[in-house]
Coordinates of C-alpha atoms and ligand atoms in Angstrom, one line a residue:
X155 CA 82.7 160.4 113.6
X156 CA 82.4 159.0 110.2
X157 CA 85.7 157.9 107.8
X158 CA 84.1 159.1 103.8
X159 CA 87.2 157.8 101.1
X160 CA 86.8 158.9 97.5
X161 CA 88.7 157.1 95.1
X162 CA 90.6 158.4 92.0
X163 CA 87.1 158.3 89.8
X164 CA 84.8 160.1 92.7
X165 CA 87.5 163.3 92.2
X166 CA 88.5 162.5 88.3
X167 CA 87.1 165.4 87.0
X168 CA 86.4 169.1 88.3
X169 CA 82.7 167.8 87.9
X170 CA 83.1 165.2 90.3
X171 CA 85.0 167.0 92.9
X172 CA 81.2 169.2 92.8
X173 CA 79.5 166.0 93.3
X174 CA 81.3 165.3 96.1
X175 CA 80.1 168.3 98.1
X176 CA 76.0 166.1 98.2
X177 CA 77.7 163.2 99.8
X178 CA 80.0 165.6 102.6
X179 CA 78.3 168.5 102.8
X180 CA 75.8 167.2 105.8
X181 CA 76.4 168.6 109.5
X182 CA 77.9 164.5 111.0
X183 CA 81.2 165.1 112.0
X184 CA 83.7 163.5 109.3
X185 CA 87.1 162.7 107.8
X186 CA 87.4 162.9 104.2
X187 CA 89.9 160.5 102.6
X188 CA 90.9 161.8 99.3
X189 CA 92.5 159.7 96.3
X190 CA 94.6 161.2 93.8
X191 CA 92.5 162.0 90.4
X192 CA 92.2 159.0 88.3
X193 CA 95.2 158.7 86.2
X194 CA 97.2 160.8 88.0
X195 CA 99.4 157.9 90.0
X196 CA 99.9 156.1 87.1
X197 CA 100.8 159.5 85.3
X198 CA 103.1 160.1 88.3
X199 CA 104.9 156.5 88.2
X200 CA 105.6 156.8 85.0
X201 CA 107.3 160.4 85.1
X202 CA 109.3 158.2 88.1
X203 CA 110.4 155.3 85.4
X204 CA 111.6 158.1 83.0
X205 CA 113.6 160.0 85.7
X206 CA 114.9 156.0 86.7
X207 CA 115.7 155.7 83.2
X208 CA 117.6 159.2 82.8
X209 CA 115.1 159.7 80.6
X210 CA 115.0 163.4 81.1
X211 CA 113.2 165.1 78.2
X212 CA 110.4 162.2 77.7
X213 CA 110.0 163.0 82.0
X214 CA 109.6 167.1 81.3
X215 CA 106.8 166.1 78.8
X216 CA 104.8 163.9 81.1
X217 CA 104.9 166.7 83.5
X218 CA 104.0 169.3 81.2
X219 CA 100.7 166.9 79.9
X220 CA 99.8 166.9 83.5
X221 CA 100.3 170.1 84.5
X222 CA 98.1 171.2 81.9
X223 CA 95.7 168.8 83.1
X224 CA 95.6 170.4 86.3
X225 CA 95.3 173.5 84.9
X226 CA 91.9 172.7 83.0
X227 CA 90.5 171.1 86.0
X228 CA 91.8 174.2 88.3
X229 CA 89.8 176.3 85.4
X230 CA 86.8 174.3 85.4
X231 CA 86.6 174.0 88.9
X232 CA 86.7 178.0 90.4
X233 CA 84.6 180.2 89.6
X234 CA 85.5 183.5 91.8
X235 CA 89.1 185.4 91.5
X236 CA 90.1 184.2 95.0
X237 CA 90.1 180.8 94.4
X238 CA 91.4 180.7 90.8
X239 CA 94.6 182.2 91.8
X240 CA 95.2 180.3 94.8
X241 CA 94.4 176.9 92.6
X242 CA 96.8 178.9 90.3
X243 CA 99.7 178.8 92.9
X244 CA 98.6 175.1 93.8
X245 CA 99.1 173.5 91.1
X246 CA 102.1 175.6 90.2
X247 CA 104.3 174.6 93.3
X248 CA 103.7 170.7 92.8
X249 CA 104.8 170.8 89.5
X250 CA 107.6 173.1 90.2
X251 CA 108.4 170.4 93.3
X252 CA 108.0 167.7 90.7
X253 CA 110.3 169.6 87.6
X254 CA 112.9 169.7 90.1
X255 CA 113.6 166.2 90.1
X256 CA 114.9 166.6 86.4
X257 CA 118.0 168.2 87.8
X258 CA 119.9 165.7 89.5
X259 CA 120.3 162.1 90.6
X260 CA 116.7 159.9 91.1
X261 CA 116.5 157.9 94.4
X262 CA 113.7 155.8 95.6
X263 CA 113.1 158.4 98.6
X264 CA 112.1 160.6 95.5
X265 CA 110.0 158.5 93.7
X266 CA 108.1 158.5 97.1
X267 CA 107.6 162.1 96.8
X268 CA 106.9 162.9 93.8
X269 CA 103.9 159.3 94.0
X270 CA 103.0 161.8 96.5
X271 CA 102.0 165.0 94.8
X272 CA 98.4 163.1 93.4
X273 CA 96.8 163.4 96.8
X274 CA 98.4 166.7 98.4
X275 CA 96.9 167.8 95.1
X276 CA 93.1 166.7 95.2
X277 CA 92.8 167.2 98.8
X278 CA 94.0 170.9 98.6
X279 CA 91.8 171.5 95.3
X280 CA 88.7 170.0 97.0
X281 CA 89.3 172.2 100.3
X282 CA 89.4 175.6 97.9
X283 CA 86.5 174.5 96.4
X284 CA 84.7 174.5 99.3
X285 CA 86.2 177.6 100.9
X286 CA 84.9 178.7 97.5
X287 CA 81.2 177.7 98.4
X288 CA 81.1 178.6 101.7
X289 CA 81.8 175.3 103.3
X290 CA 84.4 175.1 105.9
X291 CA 86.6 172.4 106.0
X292 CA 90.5 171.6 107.7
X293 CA 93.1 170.2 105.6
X294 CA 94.7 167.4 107.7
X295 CA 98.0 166.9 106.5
X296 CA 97.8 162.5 106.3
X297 CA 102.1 162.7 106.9
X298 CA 101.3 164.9 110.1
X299 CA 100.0 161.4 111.1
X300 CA 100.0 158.5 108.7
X301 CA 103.1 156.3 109.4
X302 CA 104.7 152.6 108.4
X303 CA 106.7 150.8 110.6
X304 CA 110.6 149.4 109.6
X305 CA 108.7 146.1 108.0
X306 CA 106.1 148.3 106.5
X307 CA 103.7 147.8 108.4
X308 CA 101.0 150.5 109.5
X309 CA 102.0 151.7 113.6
X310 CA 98.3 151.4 114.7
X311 CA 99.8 153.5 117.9
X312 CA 101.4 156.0 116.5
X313 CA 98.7 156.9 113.9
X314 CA 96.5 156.6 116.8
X315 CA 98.6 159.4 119.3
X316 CA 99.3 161.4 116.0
X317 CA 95.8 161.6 114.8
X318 CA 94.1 162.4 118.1
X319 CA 97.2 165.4 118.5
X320 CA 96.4 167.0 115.4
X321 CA 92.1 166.3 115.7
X322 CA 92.6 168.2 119.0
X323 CA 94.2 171.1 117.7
X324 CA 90.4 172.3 116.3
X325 CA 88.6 171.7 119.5
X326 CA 88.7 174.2 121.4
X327 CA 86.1 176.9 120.5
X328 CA 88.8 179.6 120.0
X329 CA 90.9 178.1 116.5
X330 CA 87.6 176.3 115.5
X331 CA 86.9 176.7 112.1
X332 CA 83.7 175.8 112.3
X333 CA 82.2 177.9 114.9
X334 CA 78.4 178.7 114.3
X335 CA 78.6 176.4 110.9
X336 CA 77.6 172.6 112.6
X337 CA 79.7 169.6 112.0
X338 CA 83.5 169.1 111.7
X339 CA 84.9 168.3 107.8
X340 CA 88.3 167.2 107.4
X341 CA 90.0 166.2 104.8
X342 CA 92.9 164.2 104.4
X343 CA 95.4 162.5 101.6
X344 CA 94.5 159.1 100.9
X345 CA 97.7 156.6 100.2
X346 CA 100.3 158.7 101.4
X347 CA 102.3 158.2 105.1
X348 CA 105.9 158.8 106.5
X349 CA 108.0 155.7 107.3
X350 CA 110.3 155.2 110.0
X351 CA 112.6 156.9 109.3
X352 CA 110.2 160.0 108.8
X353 CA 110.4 160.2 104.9
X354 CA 107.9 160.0 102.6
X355 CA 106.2 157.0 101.7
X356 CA 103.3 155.0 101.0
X357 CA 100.8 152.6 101.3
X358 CA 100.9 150.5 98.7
X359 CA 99.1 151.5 95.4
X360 CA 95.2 151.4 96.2
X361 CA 96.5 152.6 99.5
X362 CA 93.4 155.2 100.3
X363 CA 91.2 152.5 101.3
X364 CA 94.1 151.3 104.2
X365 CA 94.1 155.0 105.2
X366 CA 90.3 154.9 105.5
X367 CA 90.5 151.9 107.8
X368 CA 93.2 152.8 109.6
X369 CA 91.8 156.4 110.6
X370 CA 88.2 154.6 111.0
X371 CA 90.0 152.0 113.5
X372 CA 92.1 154.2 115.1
X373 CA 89.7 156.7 116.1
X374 CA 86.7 153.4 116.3
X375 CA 84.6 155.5 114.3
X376 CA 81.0 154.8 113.8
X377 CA 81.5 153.6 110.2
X378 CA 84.1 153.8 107.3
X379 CA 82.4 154.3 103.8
X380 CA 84.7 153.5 100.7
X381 CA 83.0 155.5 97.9
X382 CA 84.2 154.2 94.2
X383 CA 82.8 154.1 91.0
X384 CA 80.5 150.6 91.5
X385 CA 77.6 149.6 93.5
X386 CA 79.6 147.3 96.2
X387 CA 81.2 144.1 96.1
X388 CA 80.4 141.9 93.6
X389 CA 80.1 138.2 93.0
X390 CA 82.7 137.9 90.8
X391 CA 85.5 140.1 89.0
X392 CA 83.7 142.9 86.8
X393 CA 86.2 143.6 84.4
X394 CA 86.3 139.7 83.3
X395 CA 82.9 138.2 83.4
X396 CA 80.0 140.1 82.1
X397 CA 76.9 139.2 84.8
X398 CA 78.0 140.2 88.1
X399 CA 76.1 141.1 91.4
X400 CA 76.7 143.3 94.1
X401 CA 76.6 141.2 97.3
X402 CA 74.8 143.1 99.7
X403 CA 76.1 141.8 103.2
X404 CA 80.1 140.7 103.7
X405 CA 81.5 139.4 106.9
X406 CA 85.4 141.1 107.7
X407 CA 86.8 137.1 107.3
X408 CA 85.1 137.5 104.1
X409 CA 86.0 140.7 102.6
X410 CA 89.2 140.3 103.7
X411 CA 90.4 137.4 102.1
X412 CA 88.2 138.7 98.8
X413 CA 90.8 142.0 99.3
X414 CA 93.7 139.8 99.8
X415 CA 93.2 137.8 96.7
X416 CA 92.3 140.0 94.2
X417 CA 89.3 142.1 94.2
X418 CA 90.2 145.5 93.5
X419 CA 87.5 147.0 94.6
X420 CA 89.6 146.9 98.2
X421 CA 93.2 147.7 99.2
X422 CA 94.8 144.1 99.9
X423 CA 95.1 144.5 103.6
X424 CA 92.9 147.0 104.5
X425 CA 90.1 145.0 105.8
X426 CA 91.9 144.1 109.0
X427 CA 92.5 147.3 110.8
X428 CA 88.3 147.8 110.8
X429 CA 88.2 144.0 111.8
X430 CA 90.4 144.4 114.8
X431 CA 88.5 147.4 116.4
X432 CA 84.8 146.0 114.6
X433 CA 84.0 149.0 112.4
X434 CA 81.9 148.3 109.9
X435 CA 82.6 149.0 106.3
X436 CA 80.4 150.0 103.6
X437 CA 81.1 150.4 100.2
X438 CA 78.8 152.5 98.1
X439 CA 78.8 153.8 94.8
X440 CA 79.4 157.9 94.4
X441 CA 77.9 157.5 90.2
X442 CA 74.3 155.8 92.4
X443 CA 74.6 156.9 95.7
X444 CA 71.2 155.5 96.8
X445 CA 72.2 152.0 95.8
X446 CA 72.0 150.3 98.7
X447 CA 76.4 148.9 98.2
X448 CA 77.8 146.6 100.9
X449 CA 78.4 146.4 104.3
X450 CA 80.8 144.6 106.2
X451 CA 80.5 143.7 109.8
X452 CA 81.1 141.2 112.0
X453 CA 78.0 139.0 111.8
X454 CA 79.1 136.0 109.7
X455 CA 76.4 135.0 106.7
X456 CA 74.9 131.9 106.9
X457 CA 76.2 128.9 105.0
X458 CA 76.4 130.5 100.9
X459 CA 79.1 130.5 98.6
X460 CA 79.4 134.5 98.5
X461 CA 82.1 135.6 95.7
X462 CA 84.9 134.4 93.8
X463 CA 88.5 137.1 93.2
X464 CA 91.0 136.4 91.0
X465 CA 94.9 137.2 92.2
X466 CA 97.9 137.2 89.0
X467 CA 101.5 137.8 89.0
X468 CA 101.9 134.3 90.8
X469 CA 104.8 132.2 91.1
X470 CA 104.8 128.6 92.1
X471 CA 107.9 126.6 94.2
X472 CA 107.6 123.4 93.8
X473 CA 110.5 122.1 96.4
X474 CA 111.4 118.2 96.6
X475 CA 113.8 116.5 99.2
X476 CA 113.8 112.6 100.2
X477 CA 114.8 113.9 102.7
X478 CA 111.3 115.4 103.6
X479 CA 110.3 111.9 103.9
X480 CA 109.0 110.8 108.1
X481 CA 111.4 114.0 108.8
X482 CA 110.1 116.8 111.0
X483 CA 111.8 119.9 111.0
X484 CA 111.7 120.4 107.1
X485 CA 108.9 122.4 106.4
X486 CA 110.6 124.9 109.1
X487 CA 113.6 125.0 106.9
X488 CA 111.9 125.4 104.0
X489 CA 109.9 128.5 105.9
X490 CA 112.1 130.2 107.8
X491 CA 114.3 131.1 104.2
X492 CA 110.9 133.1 102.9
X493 CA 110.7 134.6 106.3
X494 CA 114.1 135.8 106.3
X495 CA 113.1 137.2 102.9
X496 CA 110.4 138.9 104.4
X497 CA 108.2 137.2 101.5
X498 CA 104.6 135.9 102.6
X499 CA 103.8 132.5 101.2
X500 CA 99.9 132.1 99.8
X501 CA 98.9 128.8 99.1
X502 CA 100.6 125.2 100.4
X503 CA 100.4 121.6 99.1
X504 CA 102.7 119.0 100.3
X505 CA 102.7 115.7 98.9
X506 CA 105.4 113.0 101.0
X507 CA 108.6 114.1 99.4
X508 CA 107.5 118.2 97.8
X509 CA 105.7 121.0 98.9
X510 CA 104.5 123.3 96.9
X511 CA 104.4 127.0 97.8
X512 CA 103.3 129.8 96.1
X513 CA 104.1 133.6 96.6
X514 CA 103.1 136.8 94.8
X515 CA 106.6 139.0 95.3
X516 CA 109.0 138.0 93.5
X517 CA 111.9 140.6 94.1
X518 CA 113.8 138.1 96.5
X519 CA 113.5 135.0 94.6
X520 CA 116.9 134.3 93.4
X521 CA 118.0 134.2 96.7
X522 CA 115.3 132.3 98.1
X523 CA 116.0 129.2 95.1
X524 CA 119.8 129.3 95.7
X525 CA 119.0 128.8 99.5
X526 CA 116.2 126.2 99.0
X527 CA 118.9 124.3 96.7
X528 CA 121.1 123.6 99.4
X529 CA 119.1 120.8 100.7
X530 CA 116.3 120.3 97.6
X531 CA 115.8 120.4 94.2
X532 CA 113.4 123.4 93.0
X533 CA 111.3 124.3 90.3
X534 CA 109.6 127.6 89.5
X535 CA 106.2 127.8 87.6
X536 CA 105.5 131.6 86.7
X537 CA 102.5 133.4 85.4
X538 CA 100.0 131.7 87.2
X539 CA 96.5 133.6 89.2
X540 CA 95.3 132.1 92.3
X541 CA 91.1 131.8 91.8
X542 CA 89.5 132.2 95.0
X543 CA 85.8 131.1 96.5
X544 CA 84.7 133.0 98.9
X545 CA 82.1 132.2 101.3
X546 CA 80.9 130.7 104.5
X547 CA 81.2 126.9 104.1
X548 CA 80.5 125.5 107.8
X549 CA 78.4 122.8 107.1
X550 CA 78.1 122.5 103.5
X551 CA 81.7 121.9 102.7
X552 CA 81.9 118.9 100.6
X553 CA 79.0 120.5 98.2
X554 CA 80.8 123.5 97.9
X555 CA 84.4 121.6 96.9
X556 CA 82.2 119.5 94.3
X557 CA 80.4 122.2 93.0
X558 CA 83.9 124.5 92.4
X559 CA 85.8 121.2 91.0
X560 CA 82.9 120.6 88.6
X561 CA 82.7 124.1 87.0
X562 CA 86.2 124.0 86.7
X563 CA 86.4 120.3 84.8
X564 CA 87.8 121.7 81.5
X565 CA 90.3 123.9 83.2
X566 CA 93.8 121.9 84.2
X567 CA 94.5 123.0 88.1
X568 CA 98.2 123.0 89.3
X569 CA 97.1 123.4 93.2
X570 CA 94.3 123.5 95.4
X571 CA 94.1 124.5 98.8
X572 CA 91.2 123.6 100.6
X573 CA 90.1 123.0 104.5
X574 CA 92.5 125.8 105.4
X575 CA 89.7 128.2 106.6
X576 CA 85.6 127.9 106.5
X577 CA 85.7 130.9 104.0
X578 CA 88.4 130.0 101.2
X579 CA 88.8 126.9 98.5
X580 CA 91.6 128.1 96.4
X581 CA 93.1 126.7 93.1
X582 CA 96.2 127.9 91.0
X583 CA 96.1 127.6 87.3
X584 CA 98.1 129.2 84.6
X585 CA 96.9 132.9 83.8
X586 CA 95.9 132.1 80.5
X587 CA 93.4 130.2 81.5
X588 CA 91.8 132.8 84.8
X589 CA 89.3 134.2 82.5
X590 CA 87.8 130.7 81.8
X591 CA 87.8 129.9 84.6
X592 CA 85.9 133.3 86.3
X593 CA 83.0 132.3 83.7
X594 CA 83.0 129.0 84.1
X595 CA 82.7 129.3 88.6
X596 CA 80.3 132.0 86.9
X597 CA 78.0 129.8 85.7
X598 CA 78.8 127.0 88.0
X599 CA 78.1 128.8 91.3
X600 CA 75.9 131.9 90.4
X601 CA 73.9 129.9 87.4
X602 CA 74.7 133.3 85.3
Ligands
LIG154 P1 88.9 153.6 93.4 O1 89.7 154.4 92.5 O2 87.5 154.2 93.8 O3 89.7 153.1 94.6 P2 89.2 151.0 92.2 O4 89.4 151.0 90.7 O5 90.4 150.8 93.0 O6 88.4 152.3 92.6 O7 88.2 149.8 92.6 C1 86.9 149.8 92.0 C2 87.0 148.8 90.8 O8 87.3 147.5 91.3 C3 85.7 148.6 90.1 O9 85.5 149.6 89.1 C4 85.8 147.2 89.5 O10 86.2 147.2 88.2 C5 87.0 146.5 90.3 N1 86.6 145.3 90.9 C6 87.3 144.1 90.8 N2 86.7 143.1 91.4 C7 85.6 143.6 92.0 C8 84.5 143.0 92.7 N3 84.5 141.8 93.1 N4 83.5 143.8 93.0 C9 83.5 145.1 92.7 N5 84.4 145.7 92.0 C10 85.5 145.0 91.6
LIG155 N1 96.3 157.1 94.2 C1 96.8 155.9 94.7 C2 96.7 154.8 93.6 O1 96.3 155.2 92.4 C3 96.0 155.4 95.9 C4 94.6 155.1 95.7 O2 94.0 155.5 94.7 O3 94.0 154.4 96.5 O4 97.1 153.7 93.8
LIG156 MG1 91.1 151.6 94.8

């Protein structure tokens, strides 16, 4: 079994959603993970904020741009009476699901469902479209099995039971929809899951790369393939610096921490459920197919400095005590208040009397400050990016360090972290100066 995810360009367009049928249509047994049409989350979070905002009338509009959307795309896509009228109904209901939020109060439960409808939507359209051309395929419905756990975090076990339940259901011979017609072709909803208490809910936005992984790894498929709209990771951030590569070969350590810090090419986290059961990854590119993208396994590159990502929205606590002076126990004191906040700390610097921390969700940081005051002083530094090298630096450590620290000479650096793992030499600087400093590593590292 194969994991295919399309993201929000690979289904933008009833043109696309055609294309697909090339890349799925061959007889390998399959899951097809489905994004929501490009646009259409945003579109949908926005609808959410106006609903927030009681803005009633400017929410009935966005819906009525988008439902007219789908219409076009429902138009351009069918062909044949059947499947025009049942793409007629579709697209009717989820609006009609969405409009009815208009009514009454707006709760964060229905935010959830209405970030929802993108998915259910593209899935259901791509799965007429094939009925439409003779291809049969099973809807899997992804909150039948996709859940988070009370920390949001993905229940490997659960998704695991769940999944295998409702696989099973099309084995035997007598529901089978694809007696006499070859391979199996599911498709599922990227992004969305159930939490625990059963309610809608998702996984974060750029979520249908973490549903890919966690299907591929929870079924230890025989590869996961994220289709998008480039030809695999590259070297550095696209949408900043002009001369990029695609790197052809990525170990998990590697992509992961790439995800985690920035590049958007991968769901932050969703690296590590293929790490943990060792199914490789491959990203490829649905606009050049035969481009050869890039895989991610276990086997660890030799020494090379592979990419650099770029991570904004961070903030930097800068906490100073005497009392952390010769005194163990502080840093515990200091850590167990984020932990308790349930908010992840990035990068660390201590010096004898101040650490530095930094962390990239805020919502809980007026508490965490009023509690760190109780036994320090604190200072917050906001707007900052994290710029991360990527690589595998076993033995040429030191030349790596100089090489980063001299491309970055003109650029002033408020932290670096370095020596933490053999794949990561972070700094933090100011956002206004991350697009600098992308060009300048650019140049430094990649002579580009
Ligand atoms: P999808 O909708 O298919 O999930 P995304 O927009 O989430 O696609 O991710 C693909 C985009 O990620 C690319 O178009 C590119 O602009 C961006 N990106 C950022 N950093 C990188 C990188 N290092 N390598 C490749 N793409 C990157
Ligand atoms: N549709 C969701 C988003 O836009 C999930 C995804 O595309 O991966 O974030
Ligand atoms: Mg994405």
């Amino acid at each position: 079994m194969k994991v295919l995810k399309f993201g929000g360009t690979s289904v933008g367009s009833a043109e696309r959603m055609k294309n697909l049928v090339a890349l799925i249509k061959s007889d390998e047994p399959k899951i097809v993970v489905l994004s929501a049409m490009s646009g259409t989350t945003n579109a949908l979070a926005e609808i959410a904020n106006s609903l927030y905002d009681r803005e009633n009338d400017k929410a009935k509009k966005l819906i009525d741009a988008l439902e007219k959307k789908y219409e076009g795309v429902r138009k351009e896509l069918y062909s044949k009476e059947a499947s025009l009228s049942k793409g007629k109904d579709l697209v009717k209901n989820h609006f009609e699901f969405i409009r009815s939020f208009t009514l009454d109060m707006f709760t964060a439960n229905e935010e959830k469902a209405i970030l929802a409808q993108g998915e259910l939507l593209s899935t259901a359209m791509v799965h007429y479209y094939l009925e439409e051309i003779g291809i049969n395929s099973v809807l899997l419905p992804a909150l039948n099995f996709m859940r988070i756990d009370e920390n949001d975090e993905p229940d490997l076990k659960y998704i695991e039971e769940n999944l295998k339940a409702e696989l099973k259901k099309y084995r035997t011979p007598s529901n089978s929809p694809h007696r006499g017609t070859g391979g199996l072709l599911f498709i599922t909803q990227g992004y969305i899951c159930r939490n625990a208490f059963g309610e809608i809910d998702n996984l974060k936005r750029g979520g249908s790369d973490y549903t890919a992984t966690l299907i591929g790894a929870a079924l230890a498929c025989e590869e996961i393939q994220i289709w998008t709209d480039i030809d695999g990771m590259h070297n550095n951030d696209p949408r900043i610096v002009d001369k990029t590569f695609p790197v052809t070969e990525l170990s998990f350590d590697e992509a992961a921490e790439l995800a985690y810090f920035g590049a958007k090419i991968l769901h932050p986290t969703c690296v590590l459920p293929a790490q943990k059961r060792k199914v490789p990854v491959r990203l490829l590119n649905t606009l050049q197919p035969d481009a050869k993208g890039t895989v991610i396994t276990e086997k660890t590159p030799t020494d090379r400095i592979t990419a650099v990502a770029a991570k904004d929205g961070i903030t930097a606590i800068n906490i100073k005590s005497a009392r952390m002076l010769l005194a163990y126990g502080f840093l515990r004191s200091v850590f167990e208040i984020f932990e308790r906040y349930k908010t992840p700390i990035d990068m660390i610097t201590t010096s004898e009397v101040a650490v530095t921390v930094t962390i990239d969700n805020p919502r809980n940081i007026d508490a965490i400050v009023k509690e760190l005051k109780e036994f320090c002083s604190v200072e917050l530094d906001k707007d900052q990016t994290i710029i991360c090298v990527v690589g595998s630096f076993t033995a040429e450590k030191q030349g790596v360090a100089v090489k980063v620290f001299d491309a970055l000479k003109n650029i002033p650096l408020r932290m670096i972290s370095y020596g933490g793992s053999e794949n990561n030499v972070s700094v933090l600087v100011e956002s206004k100066y991350k697009k600098e400093a992308l060009i300048a590593l650019n140049k430094g590292l990649f002579n580009l």
